[in-house]
Coordinates of C-alpha atoms and ligand atoms in Angstrom, one line a residue:
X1 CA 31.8 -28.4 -6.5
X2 CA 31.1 -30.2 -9.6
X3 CA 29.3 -28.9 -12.9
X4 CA 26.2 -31.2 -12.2
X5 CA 25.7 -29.5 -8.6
X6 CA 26.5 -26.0 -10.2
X7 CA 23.9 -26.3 -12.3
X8 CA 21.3 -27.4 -9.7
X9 CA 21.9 -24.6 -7.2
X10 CA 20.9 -21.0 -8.1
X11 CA 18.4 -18.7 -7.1
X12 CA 16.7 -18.5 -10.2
X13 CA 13.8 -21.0 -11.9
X14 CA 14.3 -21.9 -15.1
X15 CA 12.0 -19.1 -16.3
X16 CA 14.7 -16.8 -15.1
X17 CA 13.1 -15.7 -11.7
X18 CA 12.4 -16.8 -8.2
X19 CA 9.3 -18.8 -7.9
X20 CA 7.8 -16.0 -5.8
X21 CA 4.6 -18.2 -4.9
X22 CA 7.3 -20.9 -3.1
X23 CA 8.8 -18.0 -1.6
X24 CA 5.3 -16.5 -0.2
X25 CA 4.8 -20.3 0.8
X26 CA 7.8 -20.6 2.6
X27 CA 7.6 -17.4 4.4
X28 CA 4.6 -18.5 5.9
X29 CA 5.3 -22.7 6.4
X30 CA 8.2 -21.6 8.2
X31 CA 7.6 -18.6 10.6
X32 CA 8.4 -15.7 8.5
X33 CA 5.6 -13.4 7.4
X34 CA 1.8 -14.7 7.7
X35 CA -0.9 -12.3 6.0
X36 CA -2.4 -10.2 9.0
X37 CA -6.0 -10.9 10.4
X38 CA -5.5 -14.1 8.3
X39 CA -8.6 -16.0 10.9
X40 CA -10.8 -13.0 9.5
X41 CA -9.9 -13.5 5.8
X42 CA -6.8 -11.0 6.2
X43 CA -6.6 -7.6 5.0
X44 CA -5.0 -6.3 2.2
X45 CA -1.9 -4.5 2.1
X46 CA -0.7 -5.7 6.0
X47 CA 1.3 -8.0 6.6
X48 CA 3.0 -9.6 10.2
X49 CA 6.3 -11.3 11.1
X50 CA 6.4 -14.3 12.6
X51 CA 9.1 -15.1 14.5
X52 CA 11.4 -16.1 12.1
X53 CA 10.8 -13.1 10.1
X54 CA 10.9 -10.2 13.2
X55 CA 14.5 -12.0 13.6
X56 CA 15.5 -11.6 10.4
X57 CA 13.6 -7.9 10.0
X58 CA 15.6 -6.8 13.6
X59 CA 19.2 -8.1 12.4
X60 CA 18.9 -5.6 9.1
X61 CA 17.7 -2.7 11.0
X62 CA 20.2 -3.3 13.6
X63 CA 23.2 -3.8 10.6
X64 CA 21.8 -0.4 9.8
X65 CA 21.5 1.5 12.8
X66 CA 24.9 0.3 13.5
X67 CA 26.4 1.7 10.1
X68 CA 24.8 4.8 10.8
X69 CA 24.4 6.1 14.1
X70 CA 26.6 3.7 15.9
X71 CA 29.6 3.5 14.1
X72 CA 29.1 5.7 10.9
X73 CA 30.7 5.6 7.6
X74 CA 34.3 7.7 7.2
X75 CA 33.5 10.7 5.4
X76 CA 35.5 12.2 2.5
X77 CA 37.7 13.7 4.6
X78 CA 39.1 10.6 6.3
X79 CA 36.8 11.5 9.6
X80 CA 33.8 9.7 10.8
X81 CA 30.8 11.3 9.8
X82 CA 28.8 12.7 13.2
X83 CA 25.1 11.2 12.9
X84 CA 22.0 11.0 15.7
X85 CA 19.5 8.8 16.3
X86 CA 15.7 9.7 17.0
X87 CA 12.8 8.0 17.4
X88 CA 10.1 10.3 16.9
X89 CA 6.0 10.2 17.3
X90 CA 4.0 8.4 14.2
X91 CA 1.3 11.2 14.7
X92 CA 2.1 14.7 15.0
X93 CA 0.8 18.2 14.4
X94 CA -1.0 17.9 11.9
X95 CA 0.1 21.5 10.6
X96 CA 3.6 20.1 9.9
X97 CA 1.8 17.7 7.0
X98 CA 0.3 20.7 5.8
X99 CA 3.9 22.3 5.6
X100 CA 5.9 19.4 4.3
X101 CA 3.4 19.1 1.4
X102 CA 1.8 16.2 2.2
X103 CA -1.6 17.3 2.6
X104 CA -1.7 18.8 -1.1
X105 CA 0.5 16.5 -2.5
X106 CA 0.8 13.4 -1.7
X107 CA -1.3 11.3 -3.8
X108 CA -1.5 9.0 -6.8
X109 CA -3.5 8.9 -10.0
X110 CA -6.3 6.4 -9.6
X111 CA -9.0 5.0 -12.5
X112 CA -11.7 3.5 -11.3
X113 CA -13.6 0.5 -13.5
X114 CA -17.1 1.0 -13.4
X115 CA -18.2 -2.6 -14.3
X116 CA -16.1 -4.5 -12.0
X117 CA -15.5 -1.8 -9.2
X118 CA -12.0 -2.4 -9.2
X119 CA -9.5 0.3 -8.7
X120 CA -5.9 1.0 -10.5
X121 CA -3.1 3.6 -10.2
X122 CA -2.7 5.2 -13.3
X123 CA 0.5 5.3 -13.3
X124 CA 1.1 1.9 -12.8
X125 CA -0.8 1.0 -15.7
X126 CA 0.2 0.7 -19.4
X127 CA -1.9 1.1 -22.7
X128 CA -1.5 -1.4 -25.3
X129 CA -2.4 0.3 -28.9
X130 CA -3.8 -2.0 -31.3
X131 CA -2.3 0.3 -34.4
X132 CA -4.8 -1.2 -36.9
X133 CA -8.2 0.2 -35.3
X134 CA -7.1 2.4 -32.5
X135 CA -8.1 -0.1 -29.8
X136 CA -6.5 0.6 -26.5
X137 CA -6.1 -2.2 -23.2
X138 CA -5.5 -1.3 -20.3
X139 CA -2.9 -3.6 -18.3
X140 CA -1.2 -3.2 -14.9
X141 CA 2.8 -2.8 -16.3
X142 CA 4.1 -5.8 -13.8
X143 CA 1.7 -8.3 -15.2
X144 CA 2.4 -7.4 -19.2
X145 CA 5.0 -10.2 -19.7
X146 CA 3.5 -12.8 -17.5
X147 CA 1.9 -16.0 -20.7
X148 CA -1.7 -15.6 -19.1
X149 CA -2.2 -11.8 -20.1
X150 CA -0.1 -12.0 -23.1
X151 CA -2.9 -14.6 -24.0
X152 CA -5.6 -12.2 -23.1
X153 CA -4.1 -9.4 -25.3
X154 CA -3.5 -11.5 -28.0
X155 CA -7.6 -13.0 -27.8
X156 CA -8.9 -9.2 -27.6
X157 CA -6.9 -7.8 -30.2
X158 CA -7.8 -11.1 -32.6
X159 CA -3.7 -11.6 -33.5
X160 CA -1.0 -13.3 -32.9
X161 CA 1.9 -10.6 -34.1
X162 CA 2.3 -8.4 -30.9
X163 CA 4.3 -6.3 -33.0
X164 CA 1.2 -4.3 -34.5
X165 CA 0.7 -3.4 -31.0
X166 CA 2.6 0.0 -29.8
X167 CA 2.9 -0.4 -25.7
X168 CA 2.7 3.2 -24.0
X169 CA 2.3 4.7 -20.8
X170 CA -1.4 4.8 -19.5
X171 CA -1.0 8.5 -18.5
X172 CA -0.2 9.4 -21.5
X173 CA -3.8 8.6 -23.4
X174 CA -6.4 11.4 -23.9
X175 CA -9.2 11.3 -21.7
X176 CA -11.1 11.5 -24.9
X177 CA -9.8 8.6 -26.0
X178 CA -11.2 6.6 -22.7
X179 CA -13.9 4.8 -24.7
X180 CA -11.6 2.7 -26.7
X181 CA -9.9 1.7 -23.5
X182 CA -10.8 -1.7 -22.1
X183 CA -9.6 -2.1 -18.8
X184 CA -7.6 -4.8 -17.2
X185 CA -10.0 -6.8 -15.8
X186 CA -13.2 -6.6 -18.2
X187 CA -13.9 -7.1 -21.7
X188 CA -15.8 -4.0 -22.5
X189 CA -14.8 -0.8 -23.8
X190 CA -15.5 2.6 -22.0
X191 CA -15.2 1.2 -18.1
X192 CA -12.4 3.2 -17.0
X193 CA -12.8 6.7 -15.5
X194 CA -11.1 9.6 -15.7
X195 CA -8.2 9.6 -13.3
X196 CA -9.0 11.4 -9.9
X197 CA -6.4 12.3 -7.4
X198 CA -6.1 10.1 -4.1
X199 CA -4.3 11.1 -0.7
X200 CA -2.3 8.2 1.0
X201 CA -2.2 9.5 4.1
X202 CA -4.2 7.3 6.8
X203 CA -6.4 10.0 8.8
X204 CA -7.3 9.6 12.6
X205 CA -8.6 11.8 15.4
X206 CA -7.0 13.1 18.4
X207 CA -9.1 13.2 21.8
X208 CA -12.5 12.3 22.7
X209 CA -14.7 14.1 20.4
X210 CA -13.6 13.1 16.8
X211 CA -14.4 16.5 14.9
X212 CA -12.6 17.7 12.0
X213 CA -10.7 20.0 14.3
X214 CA -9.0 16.9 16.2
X215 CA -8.0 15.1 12.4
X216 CA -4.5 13.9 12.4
X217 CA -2.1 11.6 9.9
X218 CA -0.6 8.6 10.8
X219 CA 2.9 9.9 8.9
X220 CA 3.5 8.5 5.5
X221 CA 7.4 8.7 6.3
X222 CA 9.8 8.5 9.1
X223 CA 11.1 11.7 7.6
X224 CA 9.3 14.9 8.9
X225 CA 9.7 13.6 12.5
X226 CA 13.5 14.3 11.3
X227 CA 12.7 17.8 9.9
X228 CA 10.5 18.7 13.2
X229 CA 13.3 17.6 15.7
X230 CA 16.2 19.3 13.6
X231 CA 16.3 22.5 15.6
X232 CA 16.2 20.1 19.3
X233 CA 19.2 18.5 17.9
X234 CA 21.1 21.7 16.4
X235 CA 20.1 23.9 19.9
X236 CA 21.0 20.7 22.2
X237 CA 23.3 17.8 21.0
X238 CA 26.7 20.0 20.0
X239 CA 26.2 18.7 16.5
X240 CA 28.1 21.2 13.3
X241 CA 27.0 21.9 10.0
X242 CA 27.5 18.8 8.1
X243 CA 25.9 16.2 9.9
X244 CA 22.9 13.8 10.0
X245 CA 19.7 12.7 12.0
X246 CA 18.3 9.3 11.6
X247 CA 15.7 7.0 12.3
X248 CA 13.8 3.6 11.6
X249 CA 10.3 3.5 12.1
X250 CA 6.9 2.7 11.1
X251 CA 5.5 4.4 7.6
X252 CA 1.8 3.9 6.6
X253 CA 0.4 4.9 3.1
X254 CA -3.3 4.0 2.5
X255 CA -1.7 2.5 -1.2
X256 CA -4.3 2.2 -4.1
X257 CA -3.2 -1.0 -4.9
X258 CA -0.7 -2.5 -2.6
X259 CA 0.9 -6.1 -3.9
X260 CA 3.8 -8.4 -4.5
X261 CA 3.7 -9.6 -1.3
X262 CA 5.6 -7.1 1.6
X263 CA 6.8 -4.8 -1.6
X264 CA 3.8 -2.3 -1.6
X265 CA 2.0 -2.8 1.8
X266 CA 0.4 -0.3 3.4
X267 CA 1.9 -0.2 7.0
X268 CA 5.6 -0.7 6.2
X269 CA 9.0 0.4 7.9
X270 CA 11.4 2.9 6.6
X271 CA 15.1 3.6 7.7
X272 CA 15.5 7.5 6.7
X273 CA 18.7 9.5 7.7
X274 CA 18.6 13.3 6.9
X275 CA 22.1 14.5 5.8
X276 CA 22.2 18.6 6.7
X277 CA 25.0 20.0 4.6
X278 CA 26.1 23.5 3.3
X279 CA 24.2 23.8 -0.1
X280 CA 27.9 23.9 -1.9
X281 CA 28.8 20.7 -0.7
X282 CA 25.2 19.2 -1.4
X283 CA 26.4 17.6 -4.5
X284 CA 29.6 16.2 -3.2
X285 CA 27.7 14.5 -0.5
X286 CA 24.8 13.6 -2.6
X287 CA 27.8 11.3 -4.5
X288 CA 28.8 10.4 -1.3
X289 CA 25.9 8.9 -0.1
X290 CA 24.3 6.9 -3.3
X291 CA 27.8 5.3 -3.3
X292 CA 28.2 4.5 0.2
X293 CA 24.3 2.8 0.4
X294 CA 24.7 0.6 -2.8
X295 CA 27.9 -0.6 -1.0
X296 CA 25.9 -1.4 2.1
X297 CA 23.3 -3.4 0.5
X298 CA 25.8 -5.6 -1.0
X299 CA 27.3 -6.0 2.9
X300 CA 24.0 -7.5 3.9
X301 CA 24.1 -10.1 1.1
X302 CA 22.4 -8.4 -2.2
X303 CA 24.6 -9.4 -5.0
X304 CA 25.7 -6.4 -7.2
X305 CA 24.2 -8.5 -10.3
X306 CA 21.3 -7.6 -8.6
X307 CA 21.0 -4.2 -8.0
X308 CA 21.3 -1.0 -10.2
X309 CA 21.0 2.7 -9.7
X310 CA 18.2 5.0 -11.8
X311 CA 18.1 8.7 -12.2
X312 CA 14.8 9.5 -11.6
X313 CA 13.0 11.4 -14.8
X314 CA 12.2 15.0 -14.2
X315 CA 8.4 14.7 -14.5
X316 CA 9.0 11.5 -11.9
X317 CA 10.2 13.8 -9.0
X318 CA 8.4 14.2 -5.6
X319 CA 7.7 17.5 -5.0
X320 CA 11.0 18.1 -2.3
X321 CA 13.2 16.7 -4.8
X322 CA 13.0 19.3 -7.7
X323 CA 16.0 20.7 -9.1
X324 CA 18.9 20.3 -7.6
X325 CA 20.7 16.8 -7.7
X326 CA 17.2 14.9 -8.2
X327 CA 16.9 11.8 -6.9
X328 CA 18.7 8.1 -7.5
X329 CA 16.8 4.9 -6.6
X330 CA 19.0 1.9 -5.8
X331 CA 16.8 -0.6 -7.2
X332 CA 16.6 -4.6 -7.0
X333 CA 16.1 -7.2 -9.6
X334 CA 12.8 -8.5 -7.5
X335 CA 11.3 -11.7 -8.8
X336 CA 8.1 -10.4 -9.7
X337 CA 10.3 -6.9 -11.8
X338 CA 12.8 -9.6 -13.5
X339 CA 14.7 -9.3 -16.1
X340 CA 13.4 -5.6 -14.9
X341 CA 14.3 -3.4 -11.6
X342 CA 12.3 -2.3 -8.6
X343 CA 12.9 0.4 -6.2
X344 CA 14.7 -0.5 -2.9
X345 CA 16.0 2.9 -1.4
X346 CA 15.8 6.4 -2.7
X347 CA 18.2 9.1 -2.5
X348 CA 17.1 12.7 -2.5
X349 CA 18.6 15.9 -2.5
X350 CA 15.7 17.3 -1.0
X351 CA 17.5 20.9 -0.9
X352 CA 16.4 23.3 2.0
X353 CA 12.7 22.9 0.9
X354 CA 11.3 21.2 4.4
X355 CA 13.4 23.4 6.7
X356 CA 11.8 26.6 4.9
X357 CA 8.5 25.3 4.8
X358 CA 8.5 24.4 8.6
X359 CA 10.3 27.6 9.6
X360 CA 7.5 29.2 7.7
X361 CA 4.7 27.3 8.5
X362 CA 5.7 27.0 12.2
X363 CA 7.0 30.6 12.7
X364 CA 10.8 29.3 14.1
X365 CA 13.7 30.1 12.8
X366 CA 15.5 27.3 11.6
X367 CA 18.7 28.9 10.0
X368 CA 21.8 27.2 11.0
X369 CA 24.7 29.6 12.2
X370 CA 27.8 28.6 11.1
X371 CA 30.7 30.4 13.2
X372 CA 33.8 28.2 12.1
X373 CA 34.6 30.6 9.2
X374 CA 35.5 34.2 8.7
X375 CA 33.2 35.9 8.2
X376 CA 30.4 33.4 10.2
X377 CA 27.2 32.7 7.8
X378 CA 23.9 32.1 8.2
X379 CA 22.4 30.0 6.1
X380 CA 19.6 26.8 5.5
X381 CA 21.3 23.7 5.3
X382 CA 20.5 21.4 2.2
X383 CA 19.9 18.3 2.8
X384 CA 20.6 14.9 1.2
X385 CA 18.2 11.7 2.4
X386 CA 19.4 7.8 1.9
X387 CA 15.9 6.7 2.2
X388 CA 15.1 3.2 2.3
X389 CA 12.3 0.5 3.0
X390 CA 13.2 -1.7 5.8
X391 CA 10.0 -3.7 4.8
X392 CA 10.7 -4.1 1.3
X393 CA 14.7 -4.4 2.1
X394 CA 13.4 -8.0 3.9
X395 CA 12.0 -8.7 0.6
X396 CA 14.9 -8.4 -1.0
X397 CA 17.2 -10.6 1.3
X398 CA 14.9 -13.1 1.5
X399 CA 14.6 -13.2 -2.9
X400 CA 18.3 -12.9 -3.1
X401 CA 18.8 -16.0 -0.3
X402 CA 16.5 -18.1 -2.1
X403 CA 18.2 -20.8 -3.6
X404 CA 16.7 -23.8 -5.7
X405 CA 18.5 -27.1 -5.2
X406 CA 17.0 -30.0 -6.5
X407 CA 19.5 -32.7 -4.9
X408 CA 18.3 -31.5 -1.3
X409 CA 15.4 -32.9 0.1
X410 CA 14.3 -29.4 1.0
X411 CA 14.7 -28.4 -2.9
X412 CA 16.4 -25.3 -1.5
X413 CA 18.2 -23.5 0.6
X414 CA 18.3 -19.9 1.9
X415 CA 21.7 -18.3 1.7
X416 CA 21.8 -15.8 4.0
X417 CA 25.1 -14.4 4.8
X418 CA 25.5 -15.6 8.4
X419 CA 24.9 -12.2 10.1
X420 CA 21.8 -11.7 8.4
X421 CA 20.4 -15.1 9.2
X422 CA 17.9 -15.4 12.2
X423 CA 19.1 -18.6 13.3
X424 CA 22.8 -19.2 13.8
X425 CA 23.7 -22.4 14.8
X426 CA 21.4 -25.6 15.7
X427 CA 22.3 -28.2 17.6
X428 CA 21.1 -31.4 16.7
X429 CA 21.5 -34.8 19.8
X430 CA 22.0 -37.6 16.8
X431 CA 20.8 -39.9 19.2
X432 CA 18.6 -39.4 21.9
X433 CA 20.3 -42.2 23.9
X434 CA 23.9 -42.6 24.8
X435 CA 24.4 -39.6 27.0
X436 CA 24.4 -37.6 23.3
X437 CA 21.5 -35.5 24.6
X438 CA 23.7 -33.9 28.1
X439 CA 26.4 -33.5 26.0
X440 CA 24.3 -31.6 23.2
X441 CA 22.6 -29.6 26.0
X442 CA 25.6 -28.3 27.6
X443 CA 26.6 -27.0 24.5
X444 CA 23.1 -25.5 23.5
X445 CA 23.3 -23.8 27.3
X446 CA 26.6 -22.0 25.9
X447 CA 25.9 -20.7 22.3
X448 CA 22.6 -19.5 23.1
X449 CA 24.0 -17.1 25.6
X450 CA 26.3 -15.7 22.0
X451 CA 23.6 -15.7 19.3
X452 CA 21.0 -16.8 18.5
X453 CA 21.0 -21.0 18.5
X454 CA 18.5 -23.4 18.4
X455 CA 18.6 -26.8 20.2
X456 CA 16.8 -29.6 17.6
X457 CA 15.6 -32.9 18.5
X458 CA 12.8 -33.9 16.5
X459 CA 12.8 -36.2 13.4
X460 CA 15.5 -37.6 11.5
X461 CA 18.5 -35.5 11.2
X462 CA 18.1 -35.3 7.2
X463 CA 14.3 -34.0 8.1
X464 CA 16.3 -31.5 10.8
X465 CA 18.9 -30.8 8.3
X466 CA 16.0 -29.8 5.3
X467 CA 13.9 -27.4 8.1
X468 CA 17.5 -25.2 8.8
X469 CA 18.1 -25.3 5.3
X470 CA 14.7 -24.0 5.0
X471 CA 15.0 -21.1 7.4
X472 CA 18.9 -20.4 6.1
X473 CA 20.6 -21.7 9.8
X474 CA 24.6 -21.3 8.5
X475 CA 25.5 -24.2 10.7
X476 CA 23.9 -27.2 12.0
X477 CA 26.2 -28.5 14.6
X478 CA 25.9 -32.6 15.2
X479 CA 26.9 -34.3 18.6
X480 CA 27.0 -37.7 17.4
X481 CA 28.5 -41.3 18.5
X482 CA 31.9 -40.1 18.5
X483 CA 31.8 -36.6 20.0
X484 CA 32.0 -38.5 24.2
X485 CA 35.8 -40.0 23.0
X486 CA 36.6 -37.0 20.9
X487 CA 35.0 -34.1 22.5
X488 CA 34.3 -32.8 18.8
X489 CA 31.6 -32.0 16.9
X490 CA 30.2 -32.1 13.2
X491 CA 29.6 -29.2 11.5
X492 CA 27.1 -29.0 8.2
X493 CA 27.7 -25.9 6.0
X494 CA 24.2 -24.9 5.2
X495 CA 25.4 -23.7 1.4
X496 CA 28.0 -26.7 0.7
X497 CA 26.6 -29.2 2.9
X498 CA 30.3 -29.7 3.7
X499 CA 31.2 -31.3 6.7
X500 CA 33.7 -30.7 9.1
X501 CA 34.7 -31.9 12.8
X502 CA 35.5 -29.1 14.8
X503 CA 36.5 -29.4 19.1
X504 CA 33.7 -28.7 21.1
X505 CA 35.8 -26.0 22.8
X506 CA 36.4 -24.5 19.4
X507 CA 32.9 -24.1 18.4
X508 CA 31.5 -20.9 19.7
X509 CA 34.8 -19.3 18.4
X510 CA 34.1 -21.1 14.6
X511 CA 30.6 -19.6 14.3
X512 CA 31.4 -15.9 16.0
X513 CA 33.9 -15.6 13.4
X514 CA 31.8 -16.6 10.3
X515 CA 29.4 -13.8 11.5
X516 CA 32.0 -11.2 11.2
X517 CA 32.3 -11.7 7.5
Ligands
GAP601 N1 11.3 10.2 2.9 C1 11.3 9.8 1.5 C2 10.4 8.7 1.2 O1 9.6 8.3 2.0 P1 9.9 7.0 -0.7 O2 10.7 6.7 -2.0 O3 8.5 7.3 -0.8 O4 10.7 8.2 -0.1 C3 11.4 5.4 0.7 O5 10.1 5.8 0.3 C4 11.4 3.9 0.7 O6 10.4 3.3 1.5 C5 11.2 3.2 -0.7 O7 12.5 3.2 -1.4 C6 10.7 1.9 -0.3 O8 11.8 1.0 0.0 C7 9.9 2.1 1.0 N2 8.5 2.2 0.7 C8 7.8 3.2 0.2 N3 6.5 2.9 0.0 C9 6.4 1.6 0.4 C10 5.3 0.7 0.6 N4 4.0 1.1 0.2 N5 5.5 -0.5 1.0 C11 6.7 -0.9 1.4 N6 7.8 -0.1 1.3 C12 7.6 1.1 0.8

């Protein structure tokens, strides 16, 4: 490739980032995700997949469930680790949410604006000290850098040198100090209320009658449904002491401000595996398993450029995750976080604090008995949780296979790695004349029976060419003039736009072997 084209191609904008608003576009022009309820004006924080998308969503979960239940990773030991798969209820007794902390616990910080009725996490928010006067403004931290609020800031403070102004966390100013604040969408003082604690957890009722004695949760992870099957796999499925139960499944959070697209939605998928070990080996495994899923992630396409691991701070720890090993996000460089980091997957040592609430909230024993040593021990396993957003994974694989290119007619590509991508091959008739089209359709009639494969007939084929490129097909497989006398083929390399002529008979082997890579 030469310098000229090197240049062109990347997955970046020259602003550093990936023009998130094409990709949004895209997404939707093309199949992929389309806002929900979009003929009633949508609703925020859901989003659906089209059918491009639900292709692309079911080939990661599948890449996952495969590395983990099917066919899971060796362990340290040189054997493969043992691992099950559940698929448990979304709603359950609502006792167990009580138990696993949820109920108390799980909420966020939220300020309320009183002039524009607007609503902020607290957290999420950063304080901009003017250090001349004491003036304080109020920004959401993902939107700091972007020109138009650095104009903003720059207007309400009345100066240009940014460096008078000391940037610190929003939690950390006194509520007395909330009258100097001016929030980040007014231009008064004094809007912003004191923070007040907010549950995520979607409530519903059980059974006809809808009282408060029939509430229920819609579960805010795949997680517990782990924890309350634990003792049905230990009593029934001949599993030992280490080993792990996992599942992907639907998640919902009621999120005080969900946005950037699919990253913070409020009904999203998780892929959770609880890892039940002897709390001596926890931080053995713990190692194990942070290693092991940032080397996954790069299998499914995400470039290690683009990802990095963070130790989560102690006062940044969910309430199962103190002490112990703490917990590691695997984070991506998402194009709305860049130059910065954004959490893809989280892993916990979550310790034995869910099996000892349930045992004692639920009045089971859940001790494991371990009989393979001398003397045999009882004991509660610790566990360790890869913990990961299907949803936001999606995200991530679709930012990382975006690719401006400004010498295709498209303007870009997606590069997925084959596997990954929803459509595999397309075959295109050149002609519609010529007995091109029987020949085309026999071959169609073949692949599709092997993976997914899409037979293409309408417009030009530079116009068919720029919709796969669009969608990230790997191969776009020509029956043209030639291909009655030679019984061959052309095929387009989505990322090279190389050509090559490949027997027809030789086809279905060429593209099953690209998606083994
Ligand atoms: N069981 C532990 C747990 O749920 P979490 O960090 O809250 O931990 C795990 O969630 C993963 O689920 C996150 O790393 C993220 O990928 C995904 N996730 C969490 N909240 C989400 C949301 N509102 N929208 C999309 N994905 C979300």
């Amino acid at each position: 490739m030469g310098n000229a084209q090197a240049v062109s191609q990347t997955n970046v904008d020259v602003s550093g980032k990936v023009p998130m608003d094409d990709l949004v576009a895209l997404c939707k022009r093309r199949g992929f995700i389309f806002p929900a309820s979009e003929i009633y004006g949508g609703i925020n924080g859901f989003w659906d997949f089209g059918p491009l998308g639900v292709l692309l969503k079911n080939n990661l979960r599948d890449r996952w469930w495969n590395d983990m239940v099917l066919c899971p990773p060796i362990g340290p030991d040189g054997e493969p680790l043992q691992i099950q798969g559940i698929d448990s209820a979304i709603i359950q007794n609502p006792q167990a949410w009580v138990a696993s902390g949820h109920v108390g616990g799980f909420s966020d910080p939220m300020v309320d604006c009183k002039l524009t009725k607007l609503r902020y996490r607290a957290d999420h928010l950063v304080a901009v000290v003017d250090e001349r006067n004491g003036q304080i403004f109020a920004f959401n931290q993902d939107v700091l850098e972007e020109k138009a609020t650095l104009k903003k800031l720059k207007k309400q403070a009345g100066t240009d040198e940014l460096a008078k102004l000391k940037v610190v966390p929003f939690t950390t100013i006194a509520v007395f100090d909330y009258a100097k604040v001016i929030g980040p969408d007014t231009d008064q003082k004094g809007s912003l209320t004191e923070p007040k604690q907010f549950n995520l957890m979607f409530k519903t009722y059980v059974g006809a009658t809808a009282s408060e004695d029939d509430k229920a949760y819609l579960r805010p992870e795949t997680a517990q449904g782990i924890f309350l099957n634990y003792k049905a796999i230990v009593d029934n499925m001949r599993v030992r002491v280490p080993f792990g139960i996992a599942q992907i499944g639907k998640a919902f959070r009621n999120e005080v401000t969900p946005r950037n697209f699919i990253y913070r939605s409020r009904e999203f998928e998780q892929m959770e595996m609880e890892w039940f070990c002897h709390p001596d080996d926890a931080a053995k495994w713990f190692e194990f398993w942070v290693e092991t899923r940032k080397k996954w992630w790069q299998a499914v396409g995400v470039s290690v450029a683009n990802l990095q691991t963070r130790k989560h701070d102690n006062d940044e720890l969910s309430h199962y995750a103190k002490g112990g090993q703490g917990t590691i996000d695997i984070e991506y460089r998402f194009p709305f976080t860049a130059p910065g980091f954004g959490e893809l997957e989280g892993i916990a040592h979550r310790r034995d604090f869910d099996l000892t609430q349930h045992q004692e909230h639920s009045k089971t024993k859940l001790e494991y008995f371990d009989d393979s040593v001398q003397p045999p021990r009882r004991f509660m396993p610790h566990v360790i949780e890869p913990a990961a957003g299907l949803t936001r994974g999606v995200l991530a694989v679709l930012a990382e296979a975006y690719t401006v290119d400004a010498s295709r007619p498209s303007g870009m590509y997606l590069k997925f790695k084959p596997s990954m991508a929803p459509v595999k091959a397309a075959v295109l008739p050149l002609l519609n004349k010529d007995g091109l089209p029987e020949i085309a359709q026999k071959l169609y009639y073949s692949l599709r029976t092997k993976f997914v494969t899409e037979y293409d007939t309408k417009g030009n084929i530079g116009k068919r060419y720029a919709r796969h490129d669009e969608i990230g097909t790997p191969f776009c497989i020509t029956v043209d003039t030639d291909t009655p006398k030679d019984h061959a083929a052309t095929i387009r390399h989505r990322d090279t736009m190389a050509q090559e002529r490949v027997s027809l008979d030789k086809i279905e082997e060429f593209v099953s072997k690209a998606l083994k890579e």
